[in-house]
CSV table of C-alpha atoms and ligand atoms in Angstrom, one decimal:
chain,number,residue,atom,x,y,z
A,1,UNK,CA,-24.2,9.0,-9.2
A,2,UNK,CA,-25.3,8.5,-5.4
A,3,UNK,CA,-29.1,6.9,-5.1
A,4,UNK,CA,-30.6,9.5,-2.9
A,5,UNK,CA,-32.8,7.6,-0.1
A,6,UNK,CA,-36.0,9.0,1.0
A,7,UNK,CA,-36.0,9.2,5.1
A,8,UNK,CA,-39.6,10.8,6.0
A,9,UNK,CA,-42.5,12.5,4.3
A,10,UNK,CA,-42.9,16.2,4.6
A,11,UNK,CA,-46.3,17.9,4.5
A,12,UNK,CA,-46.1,20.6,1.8
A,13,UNK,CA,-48.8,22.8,0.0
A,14,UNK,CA,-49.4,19.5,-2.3
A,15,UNK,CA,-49.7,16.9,0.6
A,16,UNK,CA,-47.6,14.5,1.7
A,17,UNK,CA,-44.3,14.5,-0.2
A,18,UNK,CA,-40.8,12.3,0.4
A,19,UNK,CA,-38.1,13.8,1.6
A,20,UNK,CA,-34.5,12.5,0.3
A,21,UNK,CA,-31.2,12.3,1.8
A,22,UNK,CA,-28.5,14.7,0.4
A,23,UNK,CA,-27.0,12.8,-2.2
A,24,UNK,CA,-26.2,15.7,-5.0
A,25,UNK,CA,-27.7,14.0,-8.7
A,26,UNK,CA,-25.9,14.7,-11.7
A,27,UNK,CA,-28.6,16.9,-14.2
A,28,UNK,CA,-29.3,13.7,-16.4
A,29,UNK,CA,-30.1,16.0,-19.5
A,30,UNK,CA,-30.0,13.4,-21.9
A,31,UNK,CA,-32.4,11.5,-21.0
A,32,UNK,CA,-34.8,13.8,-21.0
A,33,UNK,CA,-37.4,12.5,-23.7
A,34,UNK,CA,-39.0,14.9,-25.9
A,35,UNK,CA,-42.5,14.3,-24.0
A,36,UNK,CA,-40.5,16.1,-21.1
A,37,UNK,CA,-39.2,18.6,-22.8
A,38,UNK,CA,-42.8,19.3,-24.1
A,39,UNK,CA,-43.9,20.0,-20.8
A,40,UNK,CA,-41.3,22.3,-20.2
A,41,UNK,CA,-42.4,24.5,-23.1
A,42,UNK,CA,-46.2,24.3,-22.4
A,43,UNK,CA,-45.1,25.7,-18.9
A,44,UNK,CA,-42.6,27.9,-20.1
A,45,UNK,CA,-44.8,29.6,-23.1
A,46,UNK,CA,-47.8,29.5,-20.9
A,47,UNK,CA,-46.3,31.3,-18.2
A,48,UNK,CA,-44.1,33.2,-20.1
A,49,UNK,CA,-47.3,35.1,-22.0
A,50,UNK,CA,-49.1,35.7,-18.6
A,51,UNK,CA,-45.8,37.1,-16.6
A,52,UNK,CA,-45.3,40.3,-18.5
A,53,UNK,CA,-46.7,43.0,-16.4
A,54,UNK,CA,-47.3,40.8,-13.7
A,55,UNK,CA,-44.1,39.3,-12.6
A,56,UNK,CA,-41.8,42.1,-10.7
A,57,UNK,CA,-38.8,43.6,-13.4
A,58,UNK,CA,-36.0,41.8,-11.7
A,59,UNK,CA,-37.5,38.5,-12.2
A,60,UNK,CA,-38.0,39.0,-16.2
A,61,UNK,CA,-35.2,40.4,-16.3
A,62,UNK,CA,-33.3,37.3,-15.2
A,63,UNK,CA,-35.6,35.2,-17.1
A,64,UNK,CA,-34.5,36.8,-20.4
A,65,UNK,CA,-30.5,37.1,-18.9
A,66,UNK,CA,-30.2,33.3,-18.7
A,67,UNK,CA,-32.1,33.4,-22.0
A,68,UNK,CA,-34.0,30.3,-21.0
A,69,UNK,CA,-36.6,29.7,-24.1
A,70,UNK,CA,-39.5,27.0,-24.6
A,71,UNK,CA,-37.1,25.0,-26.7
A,72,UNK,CA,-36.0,22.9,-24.1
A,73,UNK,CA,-35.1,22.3,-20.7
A,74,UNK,CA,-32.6,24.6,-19.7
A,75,UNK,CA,-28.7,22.6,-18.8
A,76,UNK,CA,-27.9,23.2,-15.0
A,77,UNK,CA,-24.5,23.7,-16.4
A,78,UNK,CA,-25.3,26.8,-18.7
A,79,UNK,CA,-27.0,28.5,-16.4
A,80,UNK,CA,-24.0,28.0,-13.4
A,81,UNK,CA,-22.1,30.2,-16.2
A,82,UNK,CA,-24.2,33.0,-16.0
A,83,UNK,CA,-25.0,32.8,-12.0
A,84,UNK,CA,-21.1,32.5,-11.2
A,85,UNK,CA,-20.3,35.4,-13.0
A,86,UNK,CA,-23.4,37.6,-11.9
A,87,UNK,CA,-23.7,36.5,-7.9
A,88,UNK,CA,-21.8,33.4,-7.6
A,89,UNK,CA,-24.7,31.1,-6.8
A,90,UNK,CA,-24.7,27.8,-8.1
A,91,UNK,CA,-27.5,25.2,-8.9
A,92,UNK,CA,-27.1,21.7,-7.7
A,93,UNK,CA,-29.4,18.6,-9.0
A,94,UNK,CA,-31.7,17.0,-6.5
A,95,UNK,CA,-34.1,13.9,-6.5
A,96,UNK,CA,-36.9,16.3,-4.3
A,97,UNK,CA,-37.3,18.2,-1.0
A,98,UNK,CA,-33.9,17.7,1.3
A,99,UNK,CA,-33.8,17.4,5.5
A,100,UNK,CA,-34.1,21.5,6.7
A,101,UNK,CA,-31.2,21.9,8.2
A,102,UNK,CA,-29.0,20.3,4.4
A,103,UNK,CA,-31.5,22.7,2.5
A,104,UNK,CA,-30.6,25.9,5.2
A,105,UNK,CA,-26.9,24.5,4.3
A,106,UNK,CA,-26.7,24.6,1.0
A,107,UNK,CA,-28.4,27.9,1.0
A,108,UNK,CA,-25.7,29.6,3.2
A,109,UNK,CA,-22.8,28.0,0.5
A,110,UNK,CA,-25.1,29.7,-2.2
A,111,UNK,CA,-26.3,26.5,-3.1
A,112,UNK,CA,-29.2,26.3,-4.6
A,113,UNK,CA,-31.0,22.7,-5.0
A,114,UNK,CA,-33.3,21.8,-8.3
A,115,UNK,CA,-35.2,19.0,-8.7
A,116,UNK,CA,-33.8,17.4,-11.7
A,117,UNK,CA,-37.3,15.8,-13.1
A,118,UNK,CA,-40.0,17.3,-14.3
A,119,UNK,CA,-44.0,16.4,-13.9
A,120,UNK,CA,-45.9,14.1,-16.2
A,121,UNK,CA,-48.1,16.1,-18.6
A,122,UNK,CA,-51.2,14.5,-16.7
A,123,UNK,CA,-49.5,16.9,-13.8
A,124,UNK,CA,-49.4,19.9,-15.8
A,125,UNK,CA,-51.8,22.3,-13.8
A,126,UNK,CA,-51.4,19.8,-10.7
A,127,UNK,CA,-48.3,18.7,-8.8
A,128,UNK,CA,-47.5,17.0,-6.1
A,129,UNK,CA,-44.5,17.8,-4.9
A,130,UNK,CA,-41.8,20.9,-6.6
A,131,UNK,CA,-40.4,19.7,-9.4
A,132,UNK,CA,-37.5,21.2,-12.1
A,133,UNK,CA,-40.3,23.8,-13.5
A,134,UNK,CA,-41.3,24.9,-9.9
A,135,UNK,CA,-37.3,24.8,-8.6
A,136,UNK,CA,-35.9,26.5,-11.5
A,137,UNK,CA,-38.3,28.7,-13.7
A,138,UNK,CA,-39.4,29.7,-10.2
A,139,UNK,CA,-36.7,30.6,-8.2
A,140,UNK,CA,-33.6,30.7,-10.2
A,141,UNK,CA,-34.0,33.7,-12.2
A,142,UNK,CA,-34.4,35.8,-8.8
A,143,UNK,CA,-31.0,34.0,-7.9
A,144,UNK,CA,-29.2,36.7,-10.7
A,145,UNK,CA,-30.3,40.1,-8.4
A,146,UNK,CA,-27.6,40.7,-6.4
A,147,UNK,CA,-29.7,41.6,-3.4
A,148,UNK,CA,-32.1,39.0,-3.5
A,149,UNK,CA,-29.4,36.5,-4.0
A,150,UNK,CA,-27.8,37.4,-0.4
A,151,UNK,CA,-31.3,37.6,0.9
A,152,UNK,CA,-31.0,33.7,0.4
A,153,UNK,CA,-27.9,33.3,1.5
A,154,UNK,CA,-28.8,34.9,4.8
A,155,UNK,CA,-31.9,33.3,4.9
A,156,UNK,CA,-29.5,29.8,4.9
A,157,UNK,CA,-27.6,31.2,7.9
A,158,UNK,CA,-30.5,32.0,9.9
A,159,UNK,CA,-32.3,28.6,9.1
A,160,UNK,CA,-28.9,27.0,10.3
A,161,UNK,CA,-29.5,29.3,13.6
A,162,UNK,CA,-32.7,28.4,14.0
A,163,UNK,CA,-32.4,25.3,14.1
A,164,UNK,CA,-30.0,25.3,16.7
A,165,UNK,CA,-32.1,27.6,18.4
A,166,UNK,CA,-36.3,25.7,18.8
A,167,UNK,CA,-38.6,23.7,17.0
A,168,UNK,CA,-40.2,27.3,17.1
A,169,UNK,CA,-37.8,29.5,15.9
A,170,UNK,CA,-37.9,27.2,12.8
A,171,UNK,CA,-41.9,27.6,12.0
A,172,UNK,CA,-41.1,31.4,12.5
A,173,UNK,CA,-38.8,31.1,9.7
A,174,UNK,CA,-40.7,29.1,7.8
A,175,UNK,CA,-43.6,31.5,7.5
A,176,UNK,CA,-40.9,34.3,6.1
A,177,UNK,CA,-39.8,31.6,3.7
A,178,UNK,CA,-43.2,31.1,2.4
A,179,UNK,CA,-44.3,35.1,2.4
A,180,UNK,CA,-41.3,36.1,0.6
A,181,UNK,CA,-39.4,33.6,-1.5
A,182,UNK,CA,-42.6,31.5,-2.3
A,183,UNK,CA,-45.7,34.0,-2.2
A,184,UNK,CA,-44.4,37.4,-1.8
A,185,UNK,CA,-45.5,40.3,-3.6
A,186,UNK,CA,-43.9,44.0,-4.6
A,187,UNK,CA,-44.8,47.2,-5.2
A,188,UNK,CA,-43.7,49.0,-7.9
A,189,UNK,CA,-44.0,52.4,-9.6
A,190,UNK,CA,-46.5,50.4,-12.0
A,191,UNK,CA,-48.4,49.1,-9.2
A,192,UNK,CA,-48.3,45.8,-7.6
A,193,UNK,CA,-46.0,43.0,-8.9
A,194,UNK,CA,-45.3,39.1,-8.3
A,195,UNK,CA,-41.7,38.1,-7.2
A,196,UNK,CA,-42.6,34.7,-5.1
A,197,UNK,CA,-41.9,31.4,-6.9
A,198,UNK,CA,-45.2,29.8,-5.5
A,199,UNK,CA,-46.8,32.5,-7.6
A,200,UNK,CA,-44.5,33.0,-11.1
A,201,UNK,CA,-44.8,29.2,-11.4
A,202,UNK,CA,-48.4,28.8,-10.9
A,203,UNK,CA,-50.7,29.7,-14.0
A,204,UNK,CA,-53.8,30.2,-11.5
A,205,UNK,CA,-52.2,31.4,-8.6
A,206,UNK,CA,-50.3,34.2,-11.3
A,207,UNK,CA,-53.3,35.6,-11.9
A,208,UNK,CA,-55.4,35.2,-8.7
A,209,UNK,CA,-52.5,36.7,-6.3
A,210,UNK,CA,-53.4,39.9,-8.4
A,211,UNK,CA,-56.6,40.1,-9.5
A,212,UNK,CA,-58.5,38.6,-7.1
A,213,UNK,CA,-60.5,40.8,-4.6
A,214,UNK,CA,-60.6,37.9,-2.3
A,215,UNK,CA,-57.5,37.9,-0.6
A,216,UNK,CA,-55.6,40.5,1.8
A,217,UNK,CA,-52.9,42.3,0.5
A,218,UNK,CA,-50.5,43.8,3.5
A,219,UNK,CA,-47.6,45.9,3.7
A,220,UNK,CA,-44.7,43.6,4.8
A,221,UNK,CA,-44.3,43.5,8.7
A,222,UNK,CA,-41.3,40.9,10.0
A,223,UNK,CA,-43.0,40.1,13.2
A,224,UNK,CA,-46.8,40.5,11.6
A,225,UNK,CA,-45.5,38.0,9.0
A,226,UNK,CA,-44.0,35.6,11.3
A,227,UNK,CA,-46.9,35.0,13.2
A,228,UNK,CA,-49.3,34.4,10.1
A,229,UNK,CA,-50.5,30.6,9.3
A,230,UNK,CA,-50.7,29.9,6.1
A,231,UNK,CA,-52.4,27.5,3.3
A,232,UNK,CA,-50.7,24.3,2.1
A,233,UNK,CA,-53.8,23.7,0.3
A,234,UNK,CA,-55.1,26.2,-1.5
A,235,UNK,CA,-54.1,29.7,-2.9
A,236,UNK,CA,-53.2,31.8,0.1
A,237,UNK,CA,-55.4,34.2,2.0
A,238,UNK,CA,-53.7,37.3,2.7
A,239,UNK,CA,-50.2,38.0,0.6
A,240,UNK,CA,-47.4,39.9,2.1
A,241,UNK,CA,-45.9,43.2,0.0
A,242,UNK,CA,-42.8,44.7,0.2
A,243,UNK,CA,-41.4,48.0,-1.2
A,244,UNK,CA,-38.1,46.9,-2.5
A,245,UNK,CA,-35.5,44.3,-1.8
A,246,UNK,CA,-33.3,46.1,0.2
A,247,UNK,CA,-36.6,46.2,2.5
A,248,UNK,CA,-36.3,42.5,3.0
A,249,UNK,CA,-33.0,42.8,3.2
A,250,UNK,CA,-32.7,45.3,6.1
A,251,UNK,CA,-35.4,43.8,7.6
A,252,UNK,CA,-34.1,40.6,8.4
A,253,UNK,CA,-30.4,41.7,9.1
A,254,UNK,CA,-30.6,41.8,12.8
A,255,UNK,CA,-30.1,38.9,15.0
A,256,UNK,CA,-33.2,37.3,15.1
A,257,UNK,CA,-33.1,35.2,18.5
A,258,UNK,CA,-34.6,37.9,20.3
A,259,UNK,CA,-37.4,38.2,18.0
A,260,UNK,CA,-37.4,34.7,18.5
A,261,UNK,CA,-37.9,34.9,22.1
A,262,UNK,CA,-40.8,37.6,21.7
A,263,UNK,CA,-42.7,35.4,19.0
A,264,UNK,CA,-42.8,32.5,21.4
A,265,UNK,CA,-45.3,35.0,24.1
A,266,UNK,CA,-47.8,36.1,21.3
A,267,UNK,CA,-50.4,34.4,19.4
A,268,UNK,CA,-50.1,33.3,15.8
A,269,UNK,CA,-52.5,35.2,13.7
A,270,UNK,CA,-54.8,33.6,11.1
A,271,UNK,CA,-53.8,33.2,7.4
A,272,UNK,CA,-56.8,35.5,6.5
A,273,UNK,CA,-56.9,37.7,9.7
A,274,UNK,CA,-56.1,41.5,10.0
A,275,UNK,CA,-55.2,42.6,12.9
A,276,UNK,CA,-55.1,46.9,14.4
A,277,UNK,CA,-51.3,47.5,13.0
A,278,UNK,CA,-51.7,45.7,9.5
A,279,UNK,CA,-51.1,48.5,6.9
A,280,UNK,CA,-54.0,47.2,4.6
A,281,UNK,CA,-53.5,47.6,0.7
A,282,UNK,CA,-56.5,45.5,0.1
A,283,UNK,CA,-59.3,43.8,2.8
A,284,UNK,CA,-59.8,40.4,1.0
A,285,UNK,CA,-63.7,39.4,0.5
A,286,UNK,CA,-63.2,36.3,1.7
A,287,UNK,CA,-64.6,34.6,-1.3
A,288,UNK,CA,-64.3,30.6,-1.7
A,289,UNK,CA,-61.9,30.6,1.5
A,290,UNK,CA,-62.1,27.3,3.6
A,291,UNK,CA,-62.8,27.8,7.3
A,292,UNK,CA,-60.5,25.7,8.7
A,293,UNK,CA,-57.0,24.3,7.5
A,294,UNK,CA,-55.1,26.7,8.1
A,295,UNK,CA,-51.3,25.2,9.1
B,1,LIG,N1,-30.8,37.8,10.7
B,1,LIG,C1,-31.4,36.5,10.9
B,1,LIG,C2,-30.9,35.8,12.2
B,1,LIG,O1,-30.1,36.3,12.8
B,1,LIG,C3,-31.1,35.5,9.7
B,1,LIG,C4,-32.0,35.8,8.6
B,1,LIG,C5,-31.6,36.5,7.5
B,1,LIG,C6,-33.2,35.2,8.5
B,1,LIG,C7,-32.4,36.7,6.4
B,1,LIG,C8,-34.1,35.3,7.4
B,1,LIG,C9,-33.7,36.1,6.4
B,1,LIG,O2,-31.4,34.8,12.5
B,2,LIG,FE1,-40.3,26.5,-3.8
C-alpha cells in the first residue's frame, strides 16, 4: 500500500479540507473496529428510515440491489461484483478528495474513488471533509442506473476537457457537478424526489431540500445552472430539478466549449436569485439565508 501524500487544501462545503495525491489504498476492512462499524449503521438505519418516499426510485432501488444493510460497512470488493456486471463501474479506495484533473480521470475509466475511513461518532451530524458514508451510501447506488452511470462517465471526459480548456470552463463544470451529482433533485409521477448525494447522505439536508419553503426549486436549465453560485456552507438556496435522466443526459451531450465561450460574456447569477427565464416550481422565502457567502 502506497502512503498517499497530501499536496494542497481544497475549500469544500465543510471548509478547508487536504487534498491527496493519487495513490489507490487498499479497503483496509479489517481493521475497521466495531465503533466504526457502529457509525455506519446509525447512518445507514437513520437514513435508510427517512429515504423512502423521498429519495428518487433508482437510488433505492440500487441501495437494496447491492443489498448494503446496517450490519456493517459494506466490502468495496462485493459491491465491484454487482457494479461490473450491471454498468461496469468500479470503486477504488482513497485516503480523501484527489487533484481535479485524477478525479475527472478516473471518472472517464468508470472509476469511481471512496474514501476508505469513516467519521468519528463525535462527527456523526457534522463532517468535515466526505468520508466512506458520504462517497459510498451517497453516490454509489446511483453508479447501478445505466444512464446515470454514463452521465459520470461523460461528466469525466468533459472535466478532462475542461481543464485543458480555462480555469473557467472548470468552475462552469463544477456548478453542474454540484446541481446534479451532489444536490440535484427529480420529478416524478409522485412528485418531487432527491437523487443528489449531498442530499441522500445528509439527515437535515434530506428533509430540508423537500420540505422547506425556503429555498427555490427550478426546472433544470444547462446554462441557467452553470452560472449559479452556490453554498459551501450551508444547505443550498435554490435546487435544480430535472425530469428524468436521459434529460441530463441529452443535455450535456453536445460539445460544451462553445457554451464555454458564451458563459465567459454573462454574469454569474446568485445562489438564491431568479432570474425572467427560470421555470419556477417553487419561489423560496428566503428564510435563515446568509447574505453574503455565496462561492
Ligand atoms: N459534453 C460535454 C463537453 O463536451 C462533456 C460533459 C458531459 C460535461 C456530461 C458534463 C456532463 O464538454
Ligand atoms: Fe460527493
Amino acid at each position: 500500500m502506497e502512503n498517499p501524500e497530501r499536496i494542497q487544501h481544497k475549500l469544500t462545503d465543510k471548509g478547508y479540507v487536504p487534498v491527496y495525491t493519487t495513490a489507490i489504498v487498499e479497503q483496509p476492512w479489517d481493521s475497521y473496529d466495531p465503533v466504526e462499524h457502529g457509525t455506519w449503521a446509525t447512518l445507514f438505519e437513520r437514513q435508510s428510515k427517512l429515504l423512502p418516499g423521498r429519495a428518487c426510485d433508482e437510488f433505492l432501488q440500487g441501495l437494496a440491489h447491492f443489498g448494503m444493510s446496517a450490519r456493517s460497512i459494506p466490502r468495496f470488493a462485493d459491491l465491484n461484483e454487482k457494479l461490473k456486471l450491471a454498468t461496469g463501474w468500479k470503486l477504488i479506495g482513497v485516503q480523501g478528495l484527489l487533484p481535479e484533473l485524477d478525479f475527472f480521470e478516473h471518472l472517464a475509466a468508470r472509476e469511481f474513488p471512496v474514501t476508505w475511513w469513516i467519521r468519528k461518532p463525535e462527527e456523526i451530524d457534522y463532517i468535515s471533509e466526505p468520508d466512506l458514508f458520504h462517497d459510498l451510501f451517497g453516490h454509489v447506488p446511483l453508479l447501478l442506473n445505466p444512464v446515470f452511470a454514463d452521465y459520470m462517465q461523460a461528466y469525466g471526459r468533459g472535466g478532462v476537457k475542461a481543464a485543458r480548456n480555462s480555469p473557467e470552463a472548470l468552475q462552469f463544470l463544477t456548478r453542474l457537478y454540484w446541481y446534479t451529482v451532489e444536490f440535484g433533485l427529480i420529478q416524478t409521477a409522485a412528485g418531487l424526489r432527491i437523487y443528489g448525494a449531498g442530499i441522500v447522505s445528509s439527515k437535515g439536508e434530506s428533509i430540508y431540500a423537500l420540505e422547506s419553503a425556503a429555498p427555490n426549486r427550478i426546472g433544470f436549465d444547462l446554462l441557467r445552472v452553470m452560472r449559479a453560485r452556490y453554498r459551501i456552507d450551508t444547505y443550498q438556496k435554490t435546487y435544480f430539478v430535472i425530469d428524468d435522466f436521459h434529460q441530463l443526459f441529452a443535455a450535456t451531450e453536445p460539445d460544451f466549449t462553445p457554451y464555454y465561450e458564451l458563459l465567459r460574456d454573462l454574469p454569474s447569477i446568485g445562489a438564491g436569485a431568479i432570474v425572467a427565464q427560470d421555470q419556477v416550481i417553487t419561489r423560496g422565502t428566503g428564510e435563515g439565508w446568509l447574505l453574503d457567502g455565496d462561492v
